[in-house]
mmCIF file of C-alpha atoms in Angstrom:
data_model
loop_
_atom_site.group_PDB
_atom_site.id
_atom_site.type_symbol
_atom_site.label_atom_id
_atom_site.label_comp_id
_atom_site.label_asym_id
_atom_site.label_seq_id
_atom_site.Cartn_x
_atom_site.Cartn_y
_atom_site.Cartn_z
ATOM 1 C CA MET A 162 49.073 -24.420 -17.640
ATOM 2 C CA ASN A 163 45.930 -24.296 -19.738
ATOM 3 C CA SER A 164 46.640 -23.724 -23.428
ATOM 4 C CA SER A 165 43.221 -22.378 -24.421
ATOM 5 C CA PRO A 166 43.300 -19.114 -26.416
ATOM 6 C CA GLY A 167 43.041 -15.792 -24.633
ATOM 7 C CA LEU A 168 40.346 -13.164 -24.905
ATOM 8 C CA ASP A 169 40.654 -10.013 -27.008
ATOM 9 C CA ARG A 170 41.566 -6.711 -25.295
ATOM 10 C CA ARG A 171 38.963 -4.390 -26.825
ATOM 11 C CA LEU A 172 37.546 -2.312 -23.962
ATOM 12 C CA GLY A 173 38.684 1.136 -22.859
ATOM 13 C CA THR A 174 37.911 3.022 -19.637
ATOM 14 C CA PHE A 175 34.575 4.354 -20.884
ATOM 15 C CA ASP A 176 33.127 0.997 -21.912
ATOM 16 C CA ALA A 177 34.505 -0.783 -18.829
ATOM 17 C CA SER A 178 32.962 1.902 -16.577
ATOM 18 C CA LEU A 179 29.627 1.548 -18.347
ATOM 19 C CA ILE A 180 29.584 -2.232 -17.842
ATOM 20 C CA GLY A 181 30.030 -1.729 -14.091
ATOM 21 C CA LEU A 182 27.604 1.200 -13.946
ATOM 22 C CA GLY A 183 24.973 -0.694 -15.917
ATOM 23 C CA SER A 184 25.210 -3.599 -13.490
ATOM 24 C CA MET A 185 24.942 -1.471 -10.356
ATOM 25 C CA ILE A 186 22.146 0.915 -11.241
ATOM 26 C CA GLY A 187 20.115 -1.890 -12.766
ATOM 27 C CA ALA A 188 20.353 -4.039 -9.653
ATOM 28 C CA GLY A 189 20.024 -1.377 -7.010
ATOM 29 C CA VAL A 190 17.574 1.301 -7.993
ATOM 30 C CA PHE A 191 14.730 -1.051 -8.848
ATOM 31 C CA ALA A 192 15.373 -4.048 -6.588
ATOM 32 C CA ALA A 193 17.237 -3.354 -3.340
ATOM 33 C CA PHE A 194 15.403 -0.512 -1.590
ATOM 34 C CA THR A 195 12.250 -2.488 -0.769
ATOM 35 C CA PRO A 196 13.931 -5.201 1.374
ATOM 36 C CA ALA A 197 16.279 -2.581 2.856
ATOM 37 C CA ALA A 198 13.314 -0.490 3.989
ATOM 38 C CA ALA A 199 11.647 -3.576 5.462
ATOM 39 C CA ALA A 200 14.793 -4.246 7.509
ATOM 40 C CA ALA A 201 15.636 -0.739 8.694
ATOM 41 C CA GLY A 202 12.878 1.701 7.793
ATOM 42 C CA SER A 203 14.344 5.140 7.193
ATOM 43 C CA GLY A 204 17.549 3.769 8.709
ATOM 44 C CA LEU A 205 18.268 2.400 5.241
ATOM 45 C CA LEU A 206 19.961 5.766 4.655
ATOM 46 C CA ILE A 207 22.582 4.790 7.221
ATOM 47 C CA GLY A 208 22.632 1.306 5.706
ATOM 48 C CA LEU A 209 23.344 2.917 2.335
ATOM 49 C CA VAL A 210 26.340 4.731 3.819
ATOM 50 C CA VAL A 211 27.574 1.457 5.328
ATOM 51 C CA ALA A 212 27.133 -0.393 2.022
ATOM 52 C CA ALA A 213 28.892 2.392 0.128
ATOM 53 C CA PHE A 214 31.844 2.336 2.535
ATOM 54 C CA VAL A 215 32.177 -1.448 2.309
ATOM 55 C CA ALA A 216 31.926 -1.213 -1.473
ATOM 56 C CA PHE A 217 34.643 1.450 -1.505
ATOM 57 C CA CYS A 218 36.980 -0.706 0.586
ATOM 58 C CA ASN A 219 36.300 -3.701 -1.612
ATOM 59 C CA ALA A 220 36.734 -1.634 -4.769
ATOM 60 C CA THR A 221 40.163 -0.408 -3.709
ATOM 61 C CA SER A 222 41.210 -3.987 -3.003
ATOM 62 C CA SER A 223 39.858 -5.149 -6.365
ATOM 63 C CA ALA A 224 41.563 -2.299 -8.207
ATOM 64 C CA GLN A 225 44.901 -2.923 -6.509
ATOM 65 C CA LEU A 226 44.745 -6.634 -7.263
ATOM 66 C CA ALA A 227 43.474 -6.223 -10.825
ATOM 67 C CA ALA A 228 46.381 -3.915 -11.649
ATOM 68 C CA ARG A 229 48.775 -6.712 -10.649
ATOM 69 C CA TYR A 230 46.766 -9.654 -12.069
ATOM 70 C CA PRO A 231 45.028 -8.389 -15.257
ATOM 71 C CA THR A 232 43.346 -11.644 -16.257
ATOM 72 C CA SER A 233 39.820 -13.052 -16.222
ATOM 73 C CA GLY A 234 38.471 -14.322 -12.918
ATOM 74 C CA GLY A 235 38.622 -11.451 -10.419
ATOM 75 C CA ALA A 236 39.018 -12.532 -6.782
ATOM 76 C CA TYR A 237 39.163 -16.176 -7.848
ATOM 77 C CA ILE A 238 42.555 -15.479 -9.428
ATOM 78 C CA TYR A 239 43.595 -13.062 -6.676
ATOM 79 C CA GLY A 240 42.830 -15.630 -3.984
ATOM 80 C CA ARG A 241 44.758 -18.353 -5.807
ATOM 81 C CA GLU A 242 47.782 -16.137 -6.408
ATOM 82 C CA ARG A 243 47.987 -14.580 -2.945
ATOM 83 C CA LEU A 244 46.393 -17.121 -0.579
ATOM 84 C CA GLY A 245 46.345 -20.483 -2.314
ATOM 85 C CA PRO A 246 43.991 -22.641 -4.414
ATOM 86 C CA TRP A 247 41.358 -23.189 -1.726
ATOM 87 C CA ALA A 248 40.959 -19.468 -1.038
ATOM 88 C CA GLY A 249 40.607 -18.848 -4.750
ATOM 89 C CA PHE A 250 37.996 -21.562 -5.042
ATOM 90 C CA LEU A 251 35.942 -20.168 -2.154
ATOM 91 C CA ALA A 252 35.992 -16.723 -3.779
ATOM 92 C CA GLY A 253 35.053 -18.020 -7.211
ATOM 93 C CA TRP A 254 32.327 -20.282 -5.838
ATOM 94 C CA GLY A 255 30.859 -17.374 -3.883
ATOM 95 C CA PHE A 256 30.838 -15.201 -6.982
ATOM 96 C CA ILE A 257 29.174 -17.836 -9.119
ATOM 97 C CA ILE A 258 26.422 -18.791 -6.670
ATOM 98 C CA GLY A 259 25.764 -15.171 -5.687
ATOM 99 C CA LYS A 260 25.691 -13.797 -9.195
ATOM 100 C CA THR A 261 23.728 -16.691 -10.637
ATOM 101 C CA ALA A 262 21.004 -15.902 -8.093
ATOM 102 C CA SER A 263 21.354 -12.227 -8.925
ATOM 103 C CA ALA A 264 20.992 -12.896 -12.640
ATOM 104 C CA ALA A 265 17.796 -14.836 -12.022
ATOM 105 C CA ALA A 266 16.509 -11.984 -9.852
ATOM 106 C CA MET A 267 17.272 -9.411 -12.545
ATOM 107 C CA ALA A 268 15.473 -11.484 -15.176
ATOM 108 C CA MET A 269 12.449 -11.795 -12.896
ATOM 109 C CA THR A 270 12.548 -8.064 -12.140
ATOM 110 C CA PHE A 271 12.507 -7.326 -15.867
ATOM 111 C CA ALA A 272 9.541 -9.631 -16.365
ATOM 112 C CA ALA A 273 7.647 -8.088 -13.437
ATOM 113 C CA TYR A 274 7.682 -4.760 -15.259
ATOM 114 C CA ALA A 275 7.473 -5.913 -18.871
ATOM 115 C CA ALA A 276 5.417 -9.116 -18.999
ATOM 116 C CA PRO A 277 1.639 -9.545 -18.989
ATOM 117 C CA GLN A 278 0.309 -11.065 -15.784
ATOM 118 C CA GLY A 279 0.882 -14.811 -15.749
ATOM 119 C CA TRP A 280 3.691 -14.656 -18.315
ATOM 120 C CA GLU A 281 6.458 -13.481 -15.988
ATOM 121 C CA ARG A 282 8.493 -16.691 -15.914
ATOM 122 C CA PRO A 283 8.478 -17.371 -19.692
ATOM 123 C CA VAL A 284 9.427 -13.761 -20.403
ATOM 124 C CA ALA A 285 12.223 -13.881 -17.813
ATOM 125 C CA ILE A 286 13.621 -17.051 -19.393
ATOM 126 C CA ALA A 287 13.386 -15.488 -22.863
ATOM 127 C CA ALA A 288 15.384 -12.491 -21.624
ATOM 128 C CA VAL A 289 18.154 -14.762 -20.348
ATOM 129 C CA VAL A 290 18.312 -16.611 -23.683
ATOM 130 C CA LEU A 291 18.401 -13.379 -25.690
ATOM 131 C CA LEU A 292 21.136 -11.693 -23.680
ATOM 132 C CA THR A 293 23.232 -14.856 -23.575
ATOM 133 C CA ALA A 294 23.101 -14.801 -27.382
ATOM 134 C CA VAL A 295 24.329 -11.179 -27.350
ATOM 135 C CA ASN A 296 27.273 -12.119 -25.117
ATOM 136 C CA TYR A 297 27.987 -15.143 -27.311
ATOM 137 C CA HIS A 298 28.691 -12.864 -30.270
ATOM 138 C CA GLY A 299 31.428 -10.818 -28.622
ATOM 139 C CA VAL A 300 32.240 -8.454 -25.772
ATOM 140 C CA THR A 301 32.267 -5.302 -27.919
ATOM 141 C CA ARG A 302 28.604 -5.910 -28.724
ATOM 142 C CA THR A 303 27.991 -6.417 -25.019
ATOM 143 C CA ALA A 304 29.620 -3.042 -24.295
ATOM 144 C CA GLY A 305 27.726 -1.375 -27.126
ATOM 145 C CA LEU A 306 24.346 -2.578 -25.891
ATOM 146 C CA THR A 307 25.266 -1.686 -22.297
ATOM 147 C CA ARG A 308 25.981 1.901 -23.404
ATOM 148 C CA VAL A 309 22.467 2.223 -24.836
ATOM 149 C CA LEU A 310 20.872 0.653 -21.765
ATOM 150 C CA VAL A 311 22.715 2.892 -19.286
ATOM 151 C CA ILE A 312 21.734 6.065 -21.122
ATOM 152 C CA ALA A 313 18.093 4.957 -21.214
ATOM 153 C CA VAL A 314 18.063 4.103 -17.497
ATOM 154 C CA LEU A 315 19.671 7.388 -16.460
ATOM 155 C CA ALA A 316 17.109 9.270 -18.527
ATOM 156 C CA ALA A 317 14.266 7.390 -16.811
ATOM 157 C CA LEU A 318 15.734 8.127 -13.369
ATOM 158 C CA VAL A 319 16.037 11.833 -14.137
ATOM 159 C CA ILE A 320 12.393 11.872 -15.234
ATOM 160 C CA ALA A 321 11.332 9.994 -12.090
ATOM 161 C CA VAL A 322 13.161 12.290 -9.669
ATOM 162 C CA THR A 323 11.928 15.372 -11.515
ATOM 163 C CA ALA A 324 8.344 14.067 -11.436
ATOM 164 C CA VAL A 325 8.470 13.329 -7.691
ATOM 165 C CA TRP A 326 10.042 16.609 -6.612
ATOM 166 C CA GLY A 327 8.232 18.704 -9.192
ATOM 167 C CA GLY A 328 4.816 17.332 -8.371
ATOM 168 C CA SER A 329 2.913 17.558 -5.095
ATOM 169 C CA GLY A 330 6.121 17.918 -3.110
ATOM 170 C CA PRO A 331 7.399 15.096 -0.874
ATOM 171 C CA ASP A 332 7.485 15.578 2.876
ATOM 172 C CA PHE A 333 10.799 14.996 4.631
ATOM 173 C CA GLY A 334 8.844 14.422 7.829
ATOM 174 C CA ASP A 335 7.602 11.144 6.358
ATOM 175 C CA PHE A 336 10.931 9.572 7.197
ATOM 176 C CA VAL A 337 13.099 11.943 9.225
ATOM 177 C CA GLY A 338 10.495 12.323 11.956
ATOM 178 C CA GLU A 339 10.266 8.565 12.533
ATOM 179 C CA GLY A 340 13.949 8.363 13.408
ATOM 180 C CA LEU A 341 16.793 6.827 11.503
ATOM 181 C CA LEU A 342 17.553 4.454 14.394
ATOM 182 C CA ALA A 343 13.997 3.222 14.961
ATOM 183 C CA GLU A 344 14.788 -0.350 13.834
ATOM 184 C CA GLY A 345 18.106 -0.561 15.684
ATOM 185 C CA TRP A 346 21.602 -1.267 14.432
ATOM 186 C CA TYR A 347 20.872 -4.883 13.553
ATOM 187 C CA GLY A 348 18.233 -3.743 11.078
ATOM 188 C CA ILE A 349 20.533 -1.040 9.750
ATOM 189 C CA LEU A 350 23.386 -3.493 9.190
ATOM 190 C CA GLN A 351 20.994 -5.933 7.541
ATOM 191 C CA SER A 352 19.847 -3.171 5.209
ATOM 192 C CA GLY A 353 23.513 -2.447 4.489
ATOM 193 C CA GLY A 354 24.071 -6.081 3.534
ATOM 194 C CA LEU A 355 21.010 -6.065 1.286
ATOM 195 C CA LEU A 356 21.984 -2.746 -0.304
ATOM 196 C CA PHE A 357 25.495 -4.056 -0.894
ATOM 197 C CA PHE A 358 23.857 -6.252 -3.528
ATOM 198 C CA ALA A 359 23.312 -3.032 -5.460
ATOM 199 C CA PHE A 360 26.976 -1.991 -5.370
ATOM 200 C CA ALA A 361 28.514 -5.268 -6.482
ATOM 201 C CA GLY A 362 28.433 -4.495 -10.216
ATOM 202 C CA TYR A 363 31.985 -3.205 -10.331
ATOM 203 C CA ALA A 364 33.126 -6.813 -9.868
ATOM 204 C CA ARG A 365 32.307 -7.351 -13.532
ATOM 205 C CA ILE A 366 35.049 -4.881 -14.452
ATOM 206 C CA ALA A 367 37.677 -6.892 -12.583
ATOM 207 C CA THR A 368 36.444 -10.211 -14.008
ATOM 208 C CA MET A 369 36.986 -8.847 -17.534
ATOM 209 C CA GLY A 370 40.698 -8.196 -16.951
ATOM 210 C CA GLU A 371 41.699 -9.981 -20.165
ATOM 211 C CA GLU A 372 39.442 -7.801 -22.301
ATOM 212 C CA VAL A 373 40.440 -4.240 -21.354
ATOM 213 C CA ARG A 374 43.266 -2.248 -22.879
ATOM 214 C CA GLU A 375 46.065 -1.225 -20.488
ATOM 215 C CA PRO A 376 44.391 -3.065 -17.567
ATOM 216 C CA GLN A 377 46.835 -1.738 -14.936
ATOM 217 C CA HIS A 378 45.424 1.748 -15.507
ATOM 218 C CA THR A 379 42.002 1.098 -17.028
ATOM 219 C CA ILE A 380 40.569 -1.216 -14.343
ATOM 220 C CA PRO A 381 41.268 1.020 -11.298
ATOM 221 C CA ARG A 382 39.933 4.083 -13.123
ATOM 222 C CA ALA A 383 36.823 2.295 -14.374
ATOM 223 C CA ILE A 384 36.008 0.879 -10.939
ATOM 224 C CA GLY A 385 36.346 4.303 -9.311
ATOM 225 C CA ILE A 386 34.217 6.047 -11.931
ATOM 226 C CA ALA A 387 31.447 3.429 -11.846
ATOM 227 C CA LEU A 388 31.300 3.236 -8.042
ATOM 228 C CA GLY A 389 31.429 6.994 -7.455
ATOM 229 C CA THR A 390 28.671 7.664 -9.981
ATOM 230 C CA THR A 391 26.487 4.942 -8.518
ATOM 231 C CA ILE A 392 26.822 6.226 -4.936
ATOM 232 C CA VAL A 393 25.529 9.643 -5.992
ATOM 233 C CA ILE A 394 22.601 8.119 -7.907
ATOM 234 C CA TYR A 395 21.594 5.855 -5.006
ATOM 235 C CA ALA A 396 21.698 8.679 -2.480
ATOM 236 C CA VAL A 397 19.372 10.814 -4.592
ATOM 237 C CA ILE A 398 16.948 7.953 -5.225
ATOM 238 C CA ALA A 399 16.900 6.815 -1.577
ATOM 239 C CA VAL A 400 15.978 10.278 -0.303
ATOM 240 C CA THR A 401 13.394 10.666 -3.063
ATOM 241 C CA LEU A 402 11.679 7.359 -2.270
ATOM 242 C CA LEU A 403 11.561 7.912 1.475
ATOM 243 C CA ALA A 404 10.298 11.460 1.093
ATOM 244 C CA ALA A 405 7.556 10.424 -1.338
ATOM 245 C CA LEU A 406 6.352 7.139 0.227
ATOM 246 C CA GLY A 407 7.772 7.009 3.749
ATOM 247 C CA PRO A 408 9.672 3.928 4.959
ATOM 248 C CA ASP A 409 6.553 1.758 5.272
ATOM 249 C CA GLY A 410 5.466 2.647 1.769
ATOM 250 C CA VAL A 411 8.846 1.730 0.330
ATOM 251 C CA ALA A 412 8.879 -1.561 2.248
ATOM 252 C CA GLU A 413 5.444 -2.610 1.043
ATOM 253 C CA THR A 414 5.856 -2.307 -2.729
ATOM 254 C CA PRO A 415 8.076 -4.208 -5.190
ATOM 255 C CA THR A 416 8.037 -1.156 -7.489
ATOM 256 C CA PRO A 417 8.792 1.786 -5.160
ATOM 257 C CA LEU A 418 10.070 4.264 -7.732
ATOM 258 C CA ALA A 419 7.091 3.790 -10.038
ATOM 259 C CA ASP A 420 4.739 4.085 -7.047
ATOM 260 C CA ALA A 421 6.472 7.263 -5.877
ATOM 261 C CA VAL A 422 5.852 8.847 -9.263
ATOM 262 C CA SER A 423 2.254 7.578 -9.435
ATOM 263 C CA ALA A 424 1.512 9.082 -6.012
ATOM 264 C CA GLY A 425 2.357 12.585 -7.226
ATOM 265 C CA THR A 426 0.685 15.021 -9.583
ATOM 266 C CA LEU A 427 2.854 13.976 -12.528
ATOM 267 C CA ALA A 428 1.669 10.372 -12.671
ATOM 268 C CA TRP A 429 2.027 10.377 -16.470
ATOM 269 C CA ALA A 430 5.726 9.662 -15.897
ATOM 270 C CA ALA A 431 5.081 6.314 -14.151
ATOM 271 C CA PRO A 432 5.062 4.265 -17.406
ATOM 272 C CA VAL A 433 8.407 5.824 -18.318
ATOM 273 C CA VAL A 434 9.819 4.676 -14.979
ATOM 274 C CA ARG A 435 8.480 1.172 -15.545
ATOM 275 C CA ILE A 436 10.185 1.058 -18.928
ATOM 276 C CA GLY A 437 13.354 2.325 -17.280
ATOM 277 C CA ALA A 438 13.146 -0.444 -14.680
ATOM 278 C CA ALA A 439 12.794 -3.076 -17.385
ATOM 279 C CA VAL A 440 15.734 -1.636 -19.314
ATOM 280 C CA ALA A 441 17.873 -1.385 -16.158
ATOM 281 C CA SER A 442 17.209 -5.010 -15.317
ATOM 282 C CA LEU A 443 18.234 -6.038 -18.806
ATOM 283 C CA GLY A 444 21.450 -4.040 -18.482
ATOM 284 C CA ALA A 445 22.282 -5.698 -15.174
ATOM 285 C CA LEU A 446 21.467 -9.142 -16.558
ATOM 286 C CA LEU A 447 23.675 -8.546 -19.595
ATOM 287 C CA ALA A 448 26.696 -7.648 -17.467
ATOM 288 C CA LEU A 449 26.011 -10.501 -15.033
ATOM 289 C CA VAL A 450 26.064 -13.102 -17.786
ATOM 290 C CA ALA A 451 29.376 -11.694 -19.058
ATOM 291 C CA GLY A 452 31.001 -11.676 -15.617
ATOM 292 C CA LEU A 453 29.737 -15.116 -14.664
ATOM 293 C CA GLY A 454 31.046 -16.610 -17.866
ATOM 294 C CA ARG A 455 34.515 -15.200 -17.341
ATOM 295 C CA THR A 456 34.860 -16.301 -13.723
ATOM 296 C CA SER A 457 33.673 -19.765 -14.739
ATOM 297 C CA LEU A 458 36.274 -19.718 -17.522
ATOM 298 C CA ALA A 459 39.032 -18.930 -15.020
ATOM 299 C CA MET A 460 37.880 -21.665 -12.619
ATOM 300 C CA ALA A 461 37.602 -24.219 -15.423
ATOM 301 C CA ARG A 462 41.138 -23.395 -16.565
ATOM 302 C CA GLU A 463 42.322 -24.422 -13.099
ATOM 303 C CA HIS A 464 40.030 -27.495 -13.051
ATOM 304 C CA ASP A 465 37.941 -26.105 -10.174
ATOM 305 C CA LEU A 466 35.028 -26.476 -12.577
ATOM 306 C CA PRO A 467 34.840 -29.055 -15.391
ATOM 307 C CA ASN A 468 37.599 -28.296 -17.925
ATOM 308 C CA TRP A 469 35.019 -28.489 -20.718
ATOM 309 C CA LEU A 470 33.853 -25.020 -19.636
ATOM 310 C CA SER A 471 37.252 -23.439 -20.390
ATOM 311 C CA ALA A 472 36.679 -23.340 -24.136
ATOM 312 C CA VAL A 473 36.888 -19.950 -25.896
ATOM 313 C CA HIS A 474 34.931 -19.592 -29.144
ATOM 314 C CA PRO A 475 37.408 -19.491 -32.070
ATOM 315 C CA LYS A 476 35.493 -16.713 -33.864
ATOM 316 C CA TYR A 477 33.816 -14.609 -31.169
ATOM 317 C CA LYS A 478 36.544 -15.004 -28.512
ATOM 318 C CA VAL A 479 34.119 -15.528 -25.612
ATOM 319 C CA PRO A 480 33.770 -18.406 -23.092
ATOM 320 C CA HIS A 481 30.748 -19.743 -24.947
ATOM 321 C CA ARG A 482 30.305 -23.073 -23.170
ATOM 322 C CA ALA A 483 30.458 -21.459 -19.731
ATOM 323 C CA GLU A 484 27.937 -18.801 -20.713
ATOM 324 C CA VAL A 485 25.465 -21.271 -22.220
ATOM 325 C CA THR A 486 25.745 -23.609 -19.220
ATOM 326 C CA LEU A 487 25.153 -20.763 -16.766
ATOM 327 C CA ALA A 488 22.195 -19.553 -18.820
ATOM 328 C CA VAL A 489 20.601 -22.982 -18.437
ATOM 329 C CA VAL A 490 21.134 -22.863 -14.646
ATOM 330 C CA ILE A 491 19.684 -19.341 -14.431
ATOM 331 C CA CYS A 492 16.617 -20.446 -16.385
ATOM 332 C CA LEU A 493 16.116 -23.408 -14.040
ATOM 333 C CA ILE A 494 16.244 -21.051 -11.028
ATOM 334 C CA ILE A 495 13.638 -18.806 -12.649
ATOM 335 C CA ALA A 496 11.409 -21.810 -13.293
ATOM 336 C CA VAL A 497 11.349 -22.971 -9.651
ATOM 337 C CA ALA A 498 12.119 -19.924 -7.452
ATOM 338 C CA ASP A 499 10.646 -16.500 -6.725
ATOM 339 C CA LEU A 500 12.250 -13.098 -6.266
ATOM 340 C CA ARG A 501 12.019 -13.045 -2.474
ATOM 341 C CA GLY A 502 15.277 -13.896 -0.773
ATOM 342 C CA ALA A 503 17.318 -13.736 -3.991
ATOM 343 C CA ILE A 504 18.982 -10.491 -2.958
ATOM 344 C CA GLY A 505 20.011 -11.843 0.446
ATOM 345 C CA PHE A 506 21.359 -15.048 -1.087
ATOM 346 C CA SER A 507 23.288 -13.066 -3.692
ATOM 347 C CA SER A 508 24.768 -10.775 -1.030
ATOM 348 C CA PHE A 509 25.928 -13.801 0.984
ATOM 349 C CA GLY A 510 28.006 -15.189 -1.865
ATOM 350 C CA VAL A 511 29.383 -11.865 -3.052
ATOM 351 C CA LEU A 512 30.366 -10.628 0.423
ATOM 352 C CA LEU A 513 32.412 -13.793 0.948
ATOM 353 C CA TYR A 514 33.970 -13.242 -2.482
ATOM 354 C CA TYR A 515 35.110 -9.793 -1.372
ATOM 355 C CA LEU A 516 36.295 -11.110 1.981
ATOM 356 C CA VAL A 517 38.849 -13.162 0.040
ATOM 357 C CA ALA A 518 39.701 -10.147 -2.144
ATOM 358 C CA ASN A 519 40.389 -7.938 0.884
ATOM 359 C CA ILE A 520 42.595 -10.541 2.551
ATOM 360 C CA ALA A 521 44.455 -11.119 -0.722
ATOM 361 C CA ALA A 522 45.057 -7.387 -1.205
ATOM 362 C CA TYR A 523 46.333 -7.122 2.376
ATOM 363 C CA THR A 524 49.110 -9.599 1.539
ATOM 364 C CA GLN A 525 50.408 -7.667 -1.482
ATOM 365 C CA PRO A 526 53.956 -6.299 -1.241
ATOM 366 C CA THR A 527 54.753 -2.588 -1.055
ATOM 367 C CA GLY A 528 55.591 -2.400 -4.750
ATOM 368 C CA ASP A 529 52.056 -3.479 -5.704
ATOM 369 C CA ARG A 530 50.276 -1.392 -3.084
ATOM 370 C CA ARG A 531 48.050 1.494 -4.164
ATOM 371 C CA TYR A 532 45.925 1.913 -1.014
ATOM 372 C CA PRO A 533 46.628 1.720 2.747
ATOM 373 C CA LYS A 534 46.195 -1.603 4.502
ATOM 374 C CA PHE A 535 43.550 -0.303 6.897
ATOM 375 C CA LEU A 536 41.072 -0.191 4.015
ATOM 376 C CA GLN A 537 41.549 -3.921 3.414
ATOM 377 C CA VAL A 538 41.162 -4.664 7.135
ATOM 378 C CA ALA A 539 38.008 -2.545 7.331
ATOM 379 C CA GLY A 540 36.611 -4.181 4.214
ATOM 380 C CA ALA A 541 37.227 -7.715 5.485
ATOM 381 C CA VAL A 542 35.699 -7.027 8.907
ATOM 382 C CA ALA A 543 32.696 -5.310 7.355
ATOM 383 C CA CYS A 544 32.078 -8.198 4.946
ATOM 384 C CA VAL A 545 31.895 -10.638 7.861
ATOM 385 C CA ALA A 546 29.629 -8.307 9.853
ATOM 386 C CA LEU A 547 27.184 -7.830 6.974
ATOM 387 C CA VAL A 548 27.045 -11.571 6.251
ATOM 388 C CA ALA A 549 26.208 -12.225 9.909
ATOM 389 C CA THR A 550 23.238 -9.842 9.784
ATOM 390 C CA LEU A 551 21.697 -11.070 6.517
ATOM 391 C CA PRO A 552 18.285 -12.812 6.702
ATOM 392 C CA PRO A 553 18.789 -16.224 8.356
ATOM 393 C CA LEU A 554 17.346 -18.216 5.428
ATOM 394 C CA SER A 555 19.812 -16.604 3.029
ATOM 395 C CA VAL A 556 22.692 -17.503 5.347
ATOM 396 C CA VAL A 557 21.553 -21.118 5.779
ATOM 397 C CA LEU A 558 21.103 -21.657 2.035
ATOM 398 C CA GLY A 559 24.436 -20.006 1.336
ATOM 399 C CA VAL A 560 26.246 -22.259 3.794
ATOM 400 C CA LEU A 561 24.632 -25.357 2.268
ATOM 401 C CA ILE A 562 25.670 -24.380 -1.252
ATOM 402 C CA TYR A 563 29.199 -23.739 -0.018
ATOM 403 C CA VAL A 564 29.257 -27.217 1.514
ATOM 404 C CA VAL A 565 28.303 -28.651 -1.880
ATOM 405 C CA GLY A 566 31.117 -26.710 -3.557
ATOM 406 C CA ILE A 567 33.714 -27.766 -1.005
ATOM 407 C CA ALA A 568 32.609 -31.397 -1.344
ATOM 408 C CA TYR A 569 32.894 -31.190 -5.144
ATOM 409 C CA ARG A 570 36.435 -29.835 -5.034
ATOM 410 C CA SER A 571 37.507 -32.338 -2.362
ATOM 411 C CA ILE A 572 36.234 -35.226 -4.462
ATOM 412 C CA ARG A 573 37.895 -33.836 -7.588
ATOM 413 C CA LEU A 574 41.234 -33.564 -5.773
ATOM 414 C CA ARG A 575 40.928 -37.172 -4.601
ATOM 415 C CA VAL A 576 40.033 -38.702 -7.954
ATOM 416 C CA GLY A 577 42.256 -36.436 -10.060
ATOM 417 C CA ARG A 578 41.394 -34.075 -12.884
#
């Protein structure tokens, strides 16, 4: 067993819910609707329902498992405990590669809204460095900053929706008349896989199992609150965007919500929406860095990543080496990659992470069970289906990165720890 010190249990239901909510609304509202509209047109509304259902199934599995295994690492730990070390590794590796890509995407999204033209990459890297420093100084400061960010983002979204519907008046015919099934079920399922990226924030709640008070009760409640609130917000925003811009308009712009406001008679609100987008991206990035660090900590404790990463700072009680190392990797991705494809690549890794979580939850005994088994079966099947319909390049890159991870662990097992 690893003898490194544990993390402090400082978070209650409210702060844990906010960390998940801040991750989801930051990722989804300002990043996921454009590729979803390109895949399915107005059928993204059905894709949103699919993504929400898959997220619900996965959330119930995560909540059931987290109540039994209240420690850092999420499905990495659940897979190890229920299915064996290799299953745990595949889950943890999927989380790390998916969320590292997602963190880079969130930093680039922030810079797209906040940076002068030509300065996007340096500003994105600066954001990663700044928020890593916040995480370095303790999880209660992370939760405190997340609270401010979530309130600011929700205020910006309320202003945006009010401006769109209170202005020239969107036309439902812009998207209903074209047919929800115009792009076929493949496009709809692909949009569901891309939109799932926006729902994955509740994973950060489960990965922080060592830092919440009364985790058996707090984690399930926080996951349910964060997911339920996010579903309502996404539904409102999706209808608003499609009504204001139409499916083609949403698909063609990287800033659909700001464009929807600008197209109306209350265009003065567009700068507020842009500020909200920048703040939301920062909130998502903050929670991503925290969750990535804690899953890396759990994997390093089991020697599935270099043991050097398992250190916990003696003063701030955070996995400081893991967080700094991941920040360097995120910055390298920003320096060489662009935003396109990041969402699909992130969804690939995270869907496989939840595949392991669903299978692990299915194996739990009756005494640990909180939800019926059919939800875990449905969640596992849906994860596989959504992975299969993701953009081909995202799937190919995901498979290659998984091969690298499997090779690393195989070599480590052969040569010893």
